[in-house]
């Protein structure tokens, strides 16, 4: 077993690793990894690099793998909780060409940047069964039609609504359009329980969440921030309608403190019973339903697909993909491990243990799963209809630009028209190819 | 070092018994001094000189800015001269730069002024002899002992829309949203956190002042304010100036508090270090190094002006030693 001590990605260890890799000779060297598929060779111990595992279940899955593959042991490397810190560490590891990281757990929006920088090994499409997965999730693992990552978990926003209040107001089905939603708000506001109740909330604080809210608003109106040709498309009437909707909704329908509420802040607001409609991720379902007294709305809410201007809206795609570092040894083992973790069996077990949304389509229709997680059919519809965030190599700059302009528009600092033209001007050089 | 060398010279010169020999020996001593100093200088060059120069060199290069036909980043760095610097001062980026420059300066001035006033007050209280003094001293120092990131989180909860600050003020101020209240939130948290630092250094200065000076003043009929104005302040000034200088240099580099309390990429609290960090985290190391170099020069300028104008005597002891040494040789 050729095992190299891990010195956390310093230049020294990188140099050491490179020289040893050259001696070993079973690897063609790092630079090629990113460009040629089918060169995934080498078996032996690997590492799985992921964010903090709060459930504690991941280790069990790894233990199962390790008992079956005594010569190809997997070790977990846990990175910090913050996505940006995870990205930072993975980039550091890649720029020093260290082989310390083998399989990377990537946020869906990082694929383009990592692939374009040749930090990922291209994956052979013919050796991975993607047919069982939701098609929307597969696109997030691709860059320029090449596969670089396999979707392992997915995520999409849903509309959480207070079923008890809608029932009281005589509304039997959740709203499918914004107009219906506002109408329901007005009706509920007339009830005695409607006093002090906020109508709707989607995140508008200046973080990645704002980018997601903006993409959802604009795409629900038929526009897009970065068009299919990879160029910004904010000079369209659809984009204008989308951003105008978001700004107006923020001013008229959202809680006063909306700009300070993050994902958890939104959850607290909903759970305290002060919110009628909310765009939120699936993770809230179990927490808001918990009977330990932390939630005042347990058993009193339900979920539905996001509404849109004339019909169902377009949700945004979250989730994580698994990829192989271009500088890793034992890429064949890494590929097997990715197949194992993204396989139906593992995903099923993972869903049961952590309630993370799977990417295997069949699990959403499995009666046993639906019984445990009643929101699965709604989530499947949401993911089926969902779109990824703008695909850009310079995603960090793109999302910062979107957040800046959209925030100014939503808080009324700049008119929508100017915010859009500013953003178009900022994104044009960032997405130029 | 200077002292030992100059003192050693006369006896050796006498022993050699001649001007030529004396010169040779003086040279030899100097060489020996250089030799003995060289490890220190080497370490300094390695840990200070090299990073500064490497950072400056990095700021003259760009990399990874273009994609090839297959969508891969073109590898290798390219010498671009001062392009990274000129880019900072043109177009949108100039607005962002001057905004961050303004924020950095604003935070430095407001927090250091407030901290100085509060810190001196704290020191005067800590200096008094009263029951429970140890308890007061310890509790004043608590904020300084809490890691900045943690106090950032604490203040974030306080400044939440439904947090303690709004409850106490009976207001609905959106502190943590991008805007002017966010600036205030950072100033308040920073002052809370670092006033004890100034308090501590000033207290050390106060304890150096002999009691009998005050006794004499009291005999002369000086009021409490006069004593503070004419005895305490002048005598504590050296310690105070050093404390203020340290705080200024620290405040100019402010990063963690606004980043944790309000977040990155927020116009109202973005400082120069935060821009440099943002550039680096988006793989533009050259540009990040350029921002860092500009900040470095700005800090150096402020420190120089401060020392020149107010006469903060950081290297005072060294100067005194030199003066004494000169007297000895004379």
XYZ file of C-alpha atoms in Angstrom:
763
model
C 0.000 0.000 0.000
C 1.418 3.311 -0.989
C 0.089 5.769 1.495
C 1.262 9.311 1.761
C 0.902 11.228 5.003
C -1.469 14.133 4.713
C -0.014 17.491 5.587
C -3.095 19.515 4.801
C -2.189 20.697 1.336
C 0.996 22.622 1.934
C 3.391 23.307 -0.856
C 5.833 20.981 0.778
C 3.512 18.005 0.770
C 2.430 18.798 -2.763
C 6.008 18.688 -3.950
C 6.554 15.461 -2.063
C 3.393 13.955 -3.455
C 4.239 14.936 -6.996
C 7.684 13.454 -6.835
C 6.369 10.248 -5.296
C 3.591 10.021 -7.851
C 6.218 10.310 -10.548
C 8.133 7.402 -8.992
C 4.976 5.300 -8.640
C 4.252 5.617 -12.304
C 0.694 4.308 -12.277
C -0.648 7.795 -12.815
C -0.165 9.972 -15.815
C 0.129 13.140 -13.779
C -2.502 15.644 -12.792
C -2.992 17.871 -15.771
C -4.493 15.220 -17.983
C -7.108 14.171 -15.464
C -9.430 16.985 -16.285
C -9.421 16.537 -19.990
C -9.602 12.861 -20.794
C -12.347 10.479 -19.760
C -11.788 6.773 -19.377
C -8.392 7.229 -17.746
C -9.722 6.436 -14.295
C -7.217 3.918 -12.997
C -5.681 2.907 -9.700
C -7.193 1.042 -6.779
C -6.514 1.521 -3.098
C -7.489 3.685 -0.170
C -9.246 6.962 -0.941
C -10.705 9.907 0.936
C -14.191 11.379 0.789
C -14.193 15.133 1.258
C -17.463 16.610 2.420
C -18.996 19.317 4.557
C -19.959 18.656 8.142
C -22.148 15.593 8.455
C -24.731 16.626 11.032
C -26.676 13.390 10.949
C -23.753 11.162 11.852
C -25.103 8.690 9.344
C -22.393 9.110 6.716
C -19.846 7.189 8.772
C -22.189 4.176 8.850
C -22.442 4.191 5.077
C -18.679 4.421 4.818
C -18.260 1.575 7.333
C -20.471 -0.617 5.165
C -18.285 0.130 2.169
C -15.111 -0.450 4.135
C -16.153 -3.918 5.361
C -16.853 -4.913 1.777
C -13.676 -3.341 0.389
C -10.903 -3.998 2.921
C -8.225 -3.015 0.404
C -9.992 0.109 -0.776
C -10.805 1.819 2.490
C -12.498 5.198 2.447
C -11.690 7.850 4.999
C -13.926 10.887 5.561
C -12.338 14.323 5.557
C -14.822 16.719 7.109
C -14.610 20.336 6.005
C -16.162 23.346 7.790
C -19.887 23.937 7.834
C -19.863 26.994 5.577
C -20.091 26.129 1.870
C -17.678 28.895 0.981
C -15.049 27.516 3.375
C -15.477 24.071 1.861
C -14.966 25.463 -1.618
C -11.930 27.393 -0.382
C -10.256 24.286 1.048
C -10.971 22.199 -2.016
C -9.490 24.912 -4.217
C -6.402 25.110 -2.017
C -5.981 21.386 -2.302
C -6.362 21.566 -6.076
C -3.975 24.472 -6.628
C -1.237 22.626 -4.749
C -2.076 19.513 -6.796
C -2.275 17.478 -3.628
C -3.676 13.968 -3.833
C -5.042 14.226 -0.301
C -8.593 14.609 -1.603
C -10.087 11.869 -3.783
C -13.866 12.139 -3.958
C -15.286 15.648 -3.572
C -18.785 16.497 -2.424
C -19.502 19.599 -4.516
C -22.340 22.088 -4.339
C -24.203 22.052 -7.660
C -23.073 25.561 -8.560
C -19.356 24.769 -8.321
C -19.231 22.233 -11.160
C -18.399 24.723 -13.906
C -15.606 26.438 -11.983
C -13.983 23.201 -10.854
C -14.297 21.543 -14.254
C -13.001 24.547 -16.183
C -9.938 24.770 -13.975
C -9.125 21.112 -14.664
C -9.539 20.225 -11.016
C -11.947 17.376 -11.750
C -11.448 14.129 -13.606
C -13.941 13.720 -16.423
C -16.299 10.821 -15.727
C -17.084 8.148 -18.329
C -20.800 8.451 -19.086
C -20.945 4.832 -20.225
C -19.759 3.543 -16.860
C -22.294 5.366 -14.717
C -25.982 4.604 -14.750
C -27.687 7.969 -14.851
C -30.945 6.678 -16.322
C -32.595 6.292 -12.923
C -31.851 9.833 -11.860
C -33.985 12.925 -12.208
C -32.896 14.598 -15.449
C -32.705 18.072 -13.910
C -30.103 16.908 -11.415
C -27.877 15.363 -14.081
C -27.424 18.704 -15.859
C -25.845 20.155 -12.715
C -23.005 17.631 -12.948
C -22.169 18.535 -16.510
C -19.944 21.178 -17.995
C -20.072 21.745 -21.741
C -21.847 18.438 -22.205
C -19.174 16.483 -20.428
C -19.905 14.687 -17.193
C -17.770 15.764 -14.242
C -19.958 14.943 -11.267
C -22.717 12.546 -10.289
C -25.721 13.990 -8.425
C -25.990 12.529 -4.930
C -28.571 14.717 -3.253
C -31.015 17.205 -4.678
C -33.018 20.088 -3.337
C -35.690 22.459 -4.542
C -37.868 25.100 -2.980
C -41.499 24.361 -2.179
C -44.399 26.504 -1.022
C -45.127 25.895 2.640
C -48.597 27.106 3.589
C -50.807 27.162 6.649
C -53.476 24.634 5.740
C -55.491 25.328 8.887
C -55.885 29.015 8.029
C -56.698 28.409 4.383
C -59.352 25.879 5.436
C -60.847 28.430 7.795
C -60.960 31.005 5.037
C -62.743 28.499 2.829
C -59.888 27.905 0.430
C -59.581 24.223 -0.380
C -56.559 24.105 -2.700
C -53.194 25.851 -2.335
C -52.636 28.769 -4.734
C -51.161 28.021 -8.153
C -50.620 31.632 -9.151
C -49.362 34.723 -7.378
C -52.781 36.355 -7.775
C -54.424 33.426 -6.017
C -51.818 33.629 -3.294
C -52.402 37.355 -2.651
C -56.120 36.709 -2.745
C -55.761 34.009 -0.091
C -53.676 36.398 2.009
C -56.397 39.028 1.885
C -59.065 36.506 2.831
C -57.059 35.117 5.744
C -56.231 38.648 6.917
C -59.940 39.179 7.569
C -60.063 36.208 9.963
C -59.456 36.865 13.646
C -56.371 34.596 13.397
C -55.068 36.669 10.493
C -54.146 39.592 12.709
C -50.425 40.327 12.571
C -49.898 37.539 10.075
C -47.360 38.120 7.281
C -48.446 37.018 3.838
C -45.410 35.610 2.052
C -41.680 35.171 2.454
C -38.830 34.235 0.180
C -35.283 35.079 1.193
C -34.113 38.549 0.181
C -31.109 38.984 2.467
C -27.926 39.712 0.548
C -26.567 36.169 0.303
C -26.704 33.263 -2.125
C -30.367 32.936 -1.140
C -31.111 36.245 -2.847
C -29.667 34.893 -6.077
C -31.985 31.903 -5.743
C -35.028 34.098 -5.089
C -34.159 36.287 -8.080
C -33.638 33.317 -10.386
C -36.940 31.810 -9.296
C -38.836 35.069 -9.763
C -37.351 35.767 -13.182
C -37.616 32.208 -14.498
C -41.185 31.887 -13.253
C -41.961 34.853 -15.507
C -40.353 33.084 -18.454
C -37.046 34.957 -18.385
C -33.576 33.965 -17.292
C -30.555 35.705 -15.818
C -28.059 33.911 -18.019
C -29.691 32.590 -21.172
C -29.162 29.181 -22.782
C -26.426 30.686 -24.983
C -24.452 31.543 -21.822
C -24.981 35.281 -22.157
C -26.860 37.490 -19.705
C -30.470 38.088 -20.727
C -31.666 40.784 -18.376
C -32.806 43.205 -21.050
C -35.975 41.196 -21.649
C -39.525 42.088 -20.562
C -39.689 38.738 -18.738
C -36.663 39.534 -16.599
C -38.151 42.939 -15.825
C -41.494 41.414 -14.867
C -39.727 38.939 -12.599
C -37.666 41.478 -10.707
C -40.593 43.908 -10.497
C -42.651 41.129 -8.962
C -39.980 40.419 -6.359
C -39.565 44.099 -5.453
C -43.308 44.659 -5.201
C -43.856 41.503 -3.170
C -41.068 42.520 -0.803
C -42.646 45.945 -0.295
C -46.259 44.819 0.058
C -46.426 41.194 1.085
C -43.354 40.259 3.064
C -42.511 40.738 6.746
C -40.936 44.110 7.519
C -37.703 42.471 8.648
C -37.487 40.297 5.512
C -34.057 41.610 4.475
C -32.535 40.422 7.754
C -33.995 36.916 7.708
C -31.784 34.105 6.488
C -32.933 30.547 5.853
C -33.117 29.745 9.540
C -34.666 33.122 10.323
C -37.395 32.332 7.808
C -37.940 28.971 9.435
C -38.280 30.543 12.885
C -40.763 33.047 11.488
C -42.886 30.301 9.946
C -42.660 28.081 13.000
C -43.740 30.918 15.275
C -47.009 31.001 13.336
C -46.525 34.486 11.913
C -46.369 33.519 8.243
C -49.038 32.245 5.855
C -47.014 31.334 2.755
C -43.293 30.616 2.575
C -40.827 29.508 -0.076
C -38.502 27.127 1.720
C -36.302 24.046 1.290
C -37.586 20.561 2.203
C -35.483 20.335 5.383
C -37.981 22.520 7.204
C -40.760 19.940 6.872
C -39.628 17.650 9.666
C -38.497 20.504 11.924
C -41.720 22.480 11.574
C -43.700 19.312 12.258
C -41.799 18.320 15.362
C -44.014 17.999 18.419
C -41.421 19.062 20.973
C -42.926 22.511 21.284
C -40.348 24.280 19.107
C -42.912 24.731 16.377
C -46.318 26.304 16.815
C -47.455 25.102 13.408
C -46.844 21.365 13.757
C -49.538 19.485 11.877
C -51.093 22.714 10.655
C -49.222 23.258 7.407
C -48.766 21.536 4.058
C -46.562 21.950 0.999
C -47.300 22.639 -2.659
C -45.285 23.488 -5.762
C -44.257 27.144 -5.996
C -46.820 29.390 -7.633
C -46.050 31.494 -10.701
C -47.625 34.412 -12.558
C -50.058 32.279 -14.593
C -49.421 28.713 -13.455
C -46.877 26.768 -11.424
C -43.621 28.616 -10.876
C -40.075 27.490 -11.569
C -38.097 26.282 -8.572
C -34.352 26.527 -8.308
C -32.160 23.497 -8.010
C -29.944 22.908 -4.997
C -28.128 19.792 -3.907
C -24.738 18.180 -4.097
C -22.757 16.212 -6.660
C -19.858 13.832 -6.225
C -16.737 14.299 -8.329
C -13.206 12.932 -8.470
C -10.273 15.248 -7.916
C -8.012 15.373 -10.966
C -5.007 14.953 -8.696
C -6.322 11.943 -6.785
C -4.766 8.532 -6.906
C -6.926 5.433 -7.122
C -9.483 7.007 -9.405
C -11.014 3.615 -10.243
C -11.834 3.043 -6.578
C -13.171 6.593 -6.416
C -15.534 5.900 -9.287
C -16.780 2.690 -7.650
C -17.336 4.585 -4.429
C -19.336 7.293 -6.206
C -21.463 4.588 -7.818
C -22.004 3.075 -4.385
C -23.010 6.337 -2.691
C -25.288 7.495 -5.494
C -26.875 4.080 -6.013
C -30.535 3.557 -5.229
C -29.863 1.490 -2.117
C -27.532 4.031 -0.505
C -29.787 6.919 -1.403
C -32.785 5.135 0.063
C -30.953 4.506 3.311
C -29.677 8.073 3.322
C -33.148 9.511 2.778
C -34.502 7.487 5.695
C -31.655 8.502 7.982
C -31.113 12.152 7.036
C -34.222 13.160 5.013
C -31.910 14.621 2.339
C -33.694 14.639 -1.001
C -32.455 11.813 -3.254
C -31.654 12.059 -6.946
C -33.031 8.615 -7.841
C -36.477 9.213 -9.279
C -38.043 5.948 -8.098
C -37.593 6.842 -4.435
C -40.035 9.723 -4.792
C -42.811 7.272 -5.747
C -41.933 4.572 -3.220
C -45.046 4.254 -0.988
C -42.967 3.543 2.092
C -40.906 6.698 1.546
C -43.958 8.824 0.789
C -45.505 7.645 4.024
C -42.436 8.785 5.956
C -41.958 11.984 3.941
C -45.357 13.165 2.661
C -43.786 16.033 0.745
C -41.900 13.786 -1.697
C -44.441 13.916 -4.572
C -44.518 17.727 -4.368
C -40.732 17.837 -4.239
C -40.463 15.539 -7.247
C -42.706 17.852 -9.222
C -40.646 20.837 -8.059
C -37.338 19.252 -9.054
C -38.819 18.064 -12.339
C -39.720 21.649 -13.103
C -36.615 23.172 -11.541
C -33.792 24.985 -13.300
C -30.181 25.350 -12.262
C -28.661 28.669 -11.267
C -26.536 30.439 -13.911
C -23.710 28.170 -15.051
C -20.516 30.197 -14.964
C -16.858 29.492 -14.421
C -16.676 32.716 -12.417
C -19.757 31.811 -10.409
C -18.543 33.664 -7.315
C -18.418 36.959 -9.224
C -21.667 36.275 -11.039
C -23.638 35.611 -7.881
C -22.076 38.610 -6.089
C -23.108 40.860 -8.994
C -26.641 39.427 -8.983
C -26.941 39.907 -5.228
C -25.741 43.520 -5.438
C -28.124 44.640 -8.174
C -31.138 42.644 -7.047
C -30.737 43.822 -3.464
C -30.721 47.445 -4.575
C -33.851 46.862 -6.657
C -35.698 44.895 -3.975
C -34.977 47.470 -1.274
C -36.031 50.263 -3.614
C -32.604 51.881 -3.712
C -32.488 51.755 -7.499
C -35.369 51.417 -9.978
C -35.807 47.932 -11.445
C -34.872 49.081 -14.955
C -31.561 50.503 -13.844
C -30.745 47.528 -11.651
C -31.280 45.245 -14.635
C -29.179 47.290 -17.030
C -26.418 47.562 -14.411
C -26.486 43.826 -13.921
C -26.488 43.154 -17.664
C -23.384 45.334 -17.966
C -21.658 43.618 -15.041
C -22.432 40.080 -16.161
C -21.435 40.543 -19.792
C -17.663 40.471 -19.178
C -18.017 37.834 -16.451
C -19.737 35.354 -18.732
C -17.748 36.147 -21.891
C -16.142 33.038 -23.297
C 23.707 45.836 20.444
C 24.856 49.332 19.670
C 25.779 49.818 23.278
C 28.001 46.777 23.553
C 29.799 47.520 20.335
C 30.660 51.143 21.088
C 31.780 50.271 24.571
C 34.025 47.531 23.369
C 35.845 49.574 20.801
C 38.151 51.691 22.981
C 39.855 48.859 24.940
C 40.543 46.778 21.821
C 41.907 49.828 20.033
C 44.300 50.447 22.887
C 45.430 46.839 22.918
C 46.256 46.922 19.229
C 48.364 50.033 19.822
C 48.108 51.778 16.448
C 45.560 53.464 14.170
C 45.851 50.918 11.352
C 45.374 48.037 13.714
C 42.499 49.828 15.393
C 40.788 50.275 12.045
C 41.285 46.652 11.145
C 39.959 45.551 14.497
C 37.002 47.889 14.296
C 36.256 46.340 10.942
C 36.582 42.882 12.417
C 34.238 43.726 15.247
C 31.756 45.105 12.798
C 32.025 41.960 10.753
C 31.516 39.875 13.870
C 28.493 41.982 14.762
C 27.071 41.475 11.299
C 27.716 37.758 11.592
C 26.041 37.560 14.969
C 23.093 39.590 13.733
C 22.702 37.682 10.506
C 20.478 34.878 11.857
C 18.023 37.469 13.150
C 18.130 39.391 9.898
C 17.686 36.176 7.950
C 14.619 35.239 9.965
C 13.210 38.755 9.553
C 13.847 38.662 5.822
C 12.146 35.278 5.592
C 9.065 36.017 7.658
C 8.566 39.693 6.789
C 10.603 40.685 3.760
C 9.787 37.695 1.591
C 5.983 37.739 2.039
C 5.831 41.471 1.349
C 7.944 41.162 -1.800
C 6.177 37.980 -2.926
C 2.839 39.711 -2.417
C 3.982 42.663 -4.476
C 5.302 40.377 -7.226
C 2.001 38.487 -7.286
C 0.175 41.785 -7.780
C 1.946 42.268 -11.104
C 0.650 39.015 -12.580
C -2.714 37.701 -13.760
C -3.771 34.141 -14.351
C -6.732 32.023 -15.296
C -8.647 34.847 -16.948
C -9.390 33.235 -20.298
C -11.026 30.006 -21.460
C -9.864 27.871 -24.338
C -12.151 26.399 -27.000
C -13.156 23.436 -24.815
C -14.083 25.718 -21.950
C -10.977 25.037 -19.889
C -9.109 27.782 -18.131
C -5.868 28.672 -19.879
C -3.127 27.831 -17.399
C -0.051 29.808 -16.487
C 0.431 33.325 -15.207
C 0.959 36.357 -17.346
C 2.931 39.487 -16.446
C 0.544 42.410 -16.633
C 2.555 45.146 -14.960
C 0.416 47.625 -13.067
C -2.842 46.511 -14.726
C -4.141 45.063 -11.477
C -3.653 48.468 -9.865
C -5.162 50.549 -12.635
C -8.159 48.194 -12.768
C -8.888 48.979 -9.130
C -9.248 52.660 -9.927
C -11.415 52.390 -13.015
C -15.129 51.928 -13.604
C -17.342 49.959 -11.204
C -14.388 48.676 -9.278
C -13.322 52.229 -8.435
C -16.705 52.808 -6.771
C -16.307 49.597 -4.793
C -12.757 50.551 -3.845
C -13.572 54.067 -2.648
C -16.610 52.728 -0.822
C -14.411 50.199 0.991
C -11.726 52.825 1.568
C -14.346 55.122 3.084
C -15.740 52.332 5.254
C -12.287 51.342 6.462
C -11.412 54.924 7.368
C -14.828 55.548 8.923
C -14.573 52.458 11.111
C -11.032 53.351 12.127
C -11.824 56.921 13.142
C -15.119 56.254 14.922
C -14.093 53.095 16.737
C -10.676 54.363 17.831
C -12.063 57.669 19.145
C -14.831 55.932 21.071
C -12.524 53.212 22.323
C -9.999 55.759 23.552
C -12.572 57.715 25.541
C -14.206 54.612 26.980
C -10.892 52.821 27.479
C -9.384 55.698 29.448
C -12.522 55.895 31.576
C -12.292 52.165 32.199
C -8.644 52.469 33.177
C -9.384 55.272 35.632
C -12.062 53.138 37.256
C -9.871 50.039 37.335
C -7.084 52.112 38.883
C -9.166 53.184 41.873
C -8.789 51.278 45.097
C -12.199 50.005 46.139
C -13.822 46.792 47.264
C -14.403 44.325 44.453
C -11.729 45.932 42.299
C -10.434 42.564 41.103
C -13.940 41.615 40.000
C -14.391 44.865 38.053
C -11.002 44.482 36.380
C -11.753 40.915 35.352
C -15.210 41.719 34.033
C -13.986 44.704 32.024
C -11.524 42.413 30.302
C -14.095 39.766 29.333
C -15.007 41.256 25.918
C -11.343 41.349 24.939
C -10.979 37.683 25.845
C -13.817 36.533 23.563
C -12.701 35.571 20.044
C -13.874 38.147 17.481
C -15.850 35.646 15.437
C -17.741 34.570 18.548
C -18.503 38.113 19.647
C -19.614 38.749 16.049
C -22.149 35.957 16.423
C -23.284 37.203 19.840
C -23.887 40.679 18.460
C -25.627 39.225 15.436
C -28.216 37.718 17.762
C -28.492 40.952 19.691
C -29.020 42.923 16.470
C -31.567 40.539 14.944
C -34.863 42.128 13.988
C -36.464 40.498 17.042
C -33.255 40.668 19.092
C -32.271 42.347 22.332
C -31.177 45.669 20.796
C -34.575 46.366 19.269
C -36.343 45.162 22.394
C -34.372 47.578 24.578
C -34.716 50.494 22.152
C -38.379 49.675 21.417
C -37.575 50.249 17.749
C -37.738 48.182 14.577
C -34.254 48.858 13.232
C -32.962 46.377 10.650
C -29.399 46.326 11.959
C -28.093 43.339 10.074
C -29.400 44.364 6.645
C -27.077 46.181 4.263
C -27.447 49.865 5.158
C -26.398 52.556 7.620
C -27.599 50.705 10.752
C -25.197 47.905 9.802
C -22.301 50.376 10.096
C -23.516 51.372 13.537
C -23.828 47.746 14.567
C -20.214 47.092 13.589
C -18.983 50.202 15.422
C -20.884 49.277 18.587
C -19.653 45.680 18.580
C -16.075 46.711 17.816
C -16.005 49.357 20.550
C -17.458 46.873 23.028
C -14.842 44.352 22.073
C -11.688 46.440 22.049
C -12.146 49.247 24.580
C -10.748 46.899 27.258
C -7.520 46.692 25.244
C -6.957 50.429 25.514
C -8.154 50.307 29.104
C -5.614 47.653 29.926
C -2.645 49.451 28.358
C -3.638 52.776 29.911
C -4.013 51.079 33.295
C -0.445 49.847 32.985
C 0.585 53.444 32.272
C -1.389 54.757 35.247
C 0.289 52.334 37.603
C 3.678 53.771 36.621
C 2.725 57.257 37.867
C 4.110 57.799 41.372
C 1.545 58.585 44.084
C 3.506 61.515 45.495
C 2.926 63.594 42.359
C -0.763 63.544 43.130
C -0.114 64.294 46.788
C 1.885 67.356 45.831
C -0.899 68.463 43.483
C -3.468 68.026 46.203
C -1.359 70.100 48.586
C -1.193 72.809 45.918
C -4.986 72.735 45.783
C -5.462 71.231 42.320
C -8.992 69.986 41.550
C -9.634 66.427 40.371
C -10.015 67.623 36.780
C -6.807 69.659 36.968
C -4.978 66.635 38.295
C -6.283 64.559 35.392
C -5.528 67.271 32.839
C -2.032 68.206 34.045
C -0.689 65.063 35.702
C -2.486 61.912 34.607
C -2.849 62.728 30.915
C 0.736 63.887 30.196
C 2.245 61.042 32.193
C 0.047 58.375 30.679
C 0.422 59.787 27.164
C 3.223 57.477 25.957
C 1.261 54.372 26.908
C -1.960 55.815 25.505
C -0.411 56.746 22.162
C 1.023 53.277 21.718
C -2.364 51.756 22.534
C -4.131 54.066 20.070
C -1.590 53.348 17.358
C -2.017 49.603 17.794
C -5.788 49.946 17.665
C -5.606 52.093 14.524
C -3.459 49.591 12.695
C -5.806 46.850 13.853
C -8.943 48.713 12.814
C -7.539 49.416 9.352
C -7.267 45.680 8.827
C -10.774 44.959 10.125
C -12.297 41.855 8.592
C -13.798 39.231 10.867
C -16.276 41.334 12.800
C -18.162 42.836 9.841
C -17.866 39.545 7.956
C -19.517 37.567 10.747
C -21.896 40.221 12.016
C -23.260 41.505 8.708
C -21.719 39.292 6.031
C -19.376 39.613 3.099
C -20.278 41.583 -0.025
C -22.348 44.086 1.917
C -21.656 47.539 0.575
C -22.232 49.331 3.863
C -19.598 47.423 5.850
C -17.186 46.212 3.172
C -13.601 47.028 4.169
C -10.437 46.865 2.074
C -9.420 43.507 3.523
C -12.831 42.133 2.627
C -12.381 43.155 -1.025
C -8.935 41.571 -1.074
C -10.426 38.414 0.436
C -13.236 38.385 -2.115
C -10.765 38.716 -4.982
C -8.615 35.909 -3.604
C -11.568 33.613 -3.019
C -12.529 34.104 -6.656
C -9.048 33.039 -7.739
C -7.818 36.495 -8.750
C -4.731 36.349 -6.588
C -2.982 39.107 -8.514
C -5.800 41.537 -7.955
C -6.113 40.473 -4.319
C -2.406 41.126 -3.842
C -2.820 44.564 -5.418
C -5.582 45.454 -2.944
C -3.472 44.118 -0.096
C -0.469 46.160 -1.238
C -2.552 49.332 -1.392
C -3.879 48.629 2.096
C -0.326 47.989 3.282
C 0.799 51.372 1.953
C -2.227 53.090 3.483
C -1.513 51.554 6.877
C 2.176 52.447 6.628
C 1.261 56.040 5.780
C -1.161 56.357 8.689
C 1.370 54.856 11.097
C 4.089 57.220 9.838
C 1.885 60.306 10.137
C 0.743 59.259 13.584
C 4.274 58.785 14.838
C 5.442 62.050 13.232
C 2.547 64.275 14.276
C 1.792 62.947 17.727
C 5.239 61.690 18.546
C 4.174 58.241 19.598
C 7.471 56.899 20.834
C 7.361 53.250 19.879
C 11.120 52.938 19.554
C 11.798 55.378 22.361
C 13.877 53.016 24.427
C 16.142 52.251 21.523
C 16.694 55.943 20.955
C 17.532 56.548 24.578
C 20.018 53.716 24.507
C 21.618 55.193 21.423
C 21.861 58.606 23.030
C 23.427 57.150 26.141
C 25.843 55.191 23.984
C 26.875 58.317 22.139
C 27.624 60.008 25.466
C 29.820 57.099 26.463
C 31.914 57.275 23.323
C 32.206 61.044 23.630
